C-alpha cells in the first residue's frame, strides 16, 4: 500500500468507501465540509492506495491543543 496526501479529486472515491463500509453519512461529509477540513489540516488527510485505487482513508485534526484521528 502506498500512502499519499488526499486531494479533492479523491472525494468521490472516499465517499464510496465510506458508504460501502456502512458508515452513516451526514452533512459533515458533504464535499463542501470535507474541503473545509482538508484545507484546515491538509497534511493530516491521507489515503492508502494499491495500484492507484484508494482502499483506505484517514483524517486527522488538530485544534491547537488536541489532536483527533
Coordinates of N, CA and C in Angstrom, one line a residue:
X1 N 0.9 -1.2 0.0 CA 0.0 0.0 0.0 C 0.9 1.2 0.0
X2 N 0.5 2.2 -0.8 CA 1.2 3.5 -0.9 C 0.3 4.5 -0.2
X3 N 0.9 5.3 0.7 CA 0.2 6.3 1.4 C 0.5 7.7 0.8
X4 N -0.6 8.4 0.4 CA -0.5 9.7 -0.2 C -1.4 10.7 0.4
X5 N -1.1 12.0 0.2 CA -1.9 13.1 0.7 C -3.2 13.0 -0.1
X6 N -4.3 13.3 0.6 CA -5.6 13.4 -0.1 C -5.6 14.6 -1.0
X7 N -6.4 14.5 -2.0 CA -6.7 15.6 -3.0 C -8.2 15.6 -3.1
X8 N -8.8 16.8 -3.4 CA -10.2 16.9 -3.5 C -10.7 16.0 -4.7
X9 N -9.9 15.7 -5.6 CA -10.3 14.8 -6.7 C -10.6 13.4 -6.2
X10 N -10.1 13.1 -5.0 CA -10.3 11.8 -4.4 C -11.7 11.7 -3.7
X11 N -12.4 12.8 -3.6 CA -13.6 12.9 -2.8 C -14.6 11.7 -3.1
X12 N -14.9 11.6 -4.4 CA -15.9 10.6 -4.8 C -15.5 9.2 -4.4
X13 N -14.2 8.8 -4.5 CA -13.8 7.5 -4.1 C -13.9 7.3 -2.6
X14 N -13.5 8.3 -1.8 CA -13.6 8.1 -0.3 C -15.1 8.0 0.1
X15 N -16.0 8.7 -0.5 CA -17.4 8.6 -0.2 C -17.9 7.2 -0.5
X16 N -17.5 6.6 -1.6 CA -17.8 5.3 -2.0 C -17.3 4.3 -0.9
X17 N -16.1 4.5 -0.5 CA -15.5 3.6 0.5 C -16.3 3.6 1.8
X18 N -16.6 4.9 2.3 CA -17.4 5.0 3.5 C -18.8 4.4 3.4
X19 N -19.4 4.6 2.3 CA -20.8 4.0 2.1 C -20.7 2.5 2.1
X20 N -19.7 2.0 1.3 CA -19.6 0.5 1.2 C -19.3 -0.1 2.6
X21 N -18.6 0.6 3.5 CA -18.3 0.1 4.8 C -19.4 0.3 5.8
X22 N -20.5 0.9 5.4 CA -21.7 1.1 6.3 C -21.6 2.3 7.2
X23 N -20.7 3.2 6.9 CA -20.6 4.4 7.7 C -21.8 5.3 7.4
X24 N -22.5 5.8 8.4 CA -23.6 6.7 8.2 C -23.1 8.0 7.7
X25 N -23.6 8.5 6.6 CA -23.2 9.8 6.0 C -24.1 10.9 6.6
X26 N -23.4 12.0 6.9 CA -24.2 13.2 7.3 C -23.7 14.5 6.6
X27 N -24.2 15.6 7.0 CA -23.9 16.8 6.4 C -22.5 17.2 6.4
X28 N -21.8 16.7 7.5 CA -20.3 17.0 7.6 C -19.5 16.2 6.6
X29 N -20.1 15.3 5.8 CA -19.4 14.5 4.8 C -19.7 15.1 3.4
X30 N -20.4 16.3 3.3 CA -20.6 16.9 2.0 C -19.3 17.3 1.4
X31 N -19.2 17.5 0.2 CA -18.0 18.0 -0.5 C -17.5 19.3 0.1
X32 N -18.4 20.2 0.4 CA -18.0 21.5 0.9 C -17.4 21.3 2.3
X33 N -18.0 20.5 3.2 CA -17.4 20.3 4.5 C -16.1 19.6 4.5
X34 N -16.0 18.6 3.7 CA -14.7 17.9 3.5 C -13.6 18.8 3.0
X35 N -14.0 19.7 2.1 CA -13.0 20.7 1.6 C -12.5 21.6 2.8
X36 N -13.4 22.0 3.6 CA -13.0 22.8 4.8 C -12.0 22.1 5.7
X37 N -12.3 20.8 6.0 CA -11.4 20.0 6.8 C -10.1 19.9 6.2
X38 N -10.1 19.6 4.9 CA -8.9 19.3 4.1 C -8.0 20.6 4.1
X39 N -8.6 21.7 3.9 CA -7.8 23.0 3.9 C -7.3 23.4 5.3
X40 N -8.0 22.9 6.3 CA -7.5 23.3 7.7 C -6.3 22.5 8.1
X41 N -6.2 21.2 7.7 CA -5.1 20.3 8.1 C -4.8 19.4 6.9
X42 N -4.3 19.9 5.8 CA -4.1 19.1 4.6 C -3.1 18.0 4.8
X43 N -2.1 18.2 5.7 CA -1.1 17.2 5.9 C -1.6 16.0 6.8
X44 N -2.8 16.2 7.3 CA -3.3 15.1 8.2 C -4.5 14.4 7.5
X45 N -4.6 14.6 6.2 CA -5.7 13.9 5.5 C -5.0 13.0 4.4
X46 N -5.1 11.7 4.7 CA -4.3 10.8 3.9 C -5.2 9.7 3.3
X47 N -4.7 9.1 2.1 CA -5.4 8.0 1.5 C -4.3 6.9 1.3
X48 N -4.8 5.6 1.4 CA -3.9 4.5 1.1 C -4.3 3.9 -0.2
X49 N -3.4 3.7 -1.1 CA -3.7 3.2 -2.4 C -2.9 1.9 -2.8
X50 N -3.6 1.0 -3.5 CA -3.0 -0.1 -4.1 C -3.3 0.0 -5.6
X51 N -2.3 0.0 -6.4 CA -2.5 0.1 -7.9 C -3.4 1.3 -8.2
X52 N -3.1 2.4 -7.6 CA -3.8 3.7 -7.8 C -5.3 3.7 -7.4
X53 N -5.7 2.6 -6.7 CA -7.1 2.6 -6.2 C -7.1 2.9 -4.7
X54 N -7.9 3.8 -4.3 CA -8.0 4.1 -2.9 C -8.6 3.0 -2.1
X55 N -7.9 2.5 -1.1 CA -8.5 1.4 -0.3 C -8.7 1.8 1.2
X56 N -8.1 3.0 1.6 CA -8.2 3.4 3.0 C -8.1 5.0 3.0
X57 N -8.7 5.5 4.1 CA -8.7 6.9 4.3 C -8.4 7.2 5.8
X58 N -7.7 8.2 6.1 CA -7.5 8.7 7.5 C -7.6 10.2 7.5
X59 N -8.3 10.7 8.4 CA -8.5 12.2 8.6 C -8.0 12.5 10.0
X60 N -7.0 13.3 10.1 CA -6.6 13.8 11.4 C -6.9 15.3 11.5
X61 N -7.0 15.7 12.8 CA -7.3 17.1 13.0 C -6.5 17.6 14.3
X62 N -6.3 18.9 14.3 CA -5.6 19.5 15.4 C -6.1 20.9 15.6
X63 N -6.6 21.1 16.8 CA -7.2 22.4 17.1 C -6.3 23.4 17.9
X64 N -5.0 23.1 17.9 CA -4.1 23.9 18.6 C -3.7 23.3 20.0
X65 N -4.6 22.5 20.5 CA -4.4 21.8 21.8 C -4.6 20.3 21.8
X66 N -5.6 19.9 21.0 CA -5.9 18.5 21.0 C -5.8 17.9 19.5
X67 N -5.4 16.7 19.4 CA -5.4 16.0 18.1 C -6.5 15.0 18.0
X68 N -7.0 14.8 16.8 CA -8.0 13.8 16.6 C -7.7 13.0 15.4
X69 N -8.1 11.7 15.4 CA -8.0 10.8 14.2 C -9.3 10.3 13.9

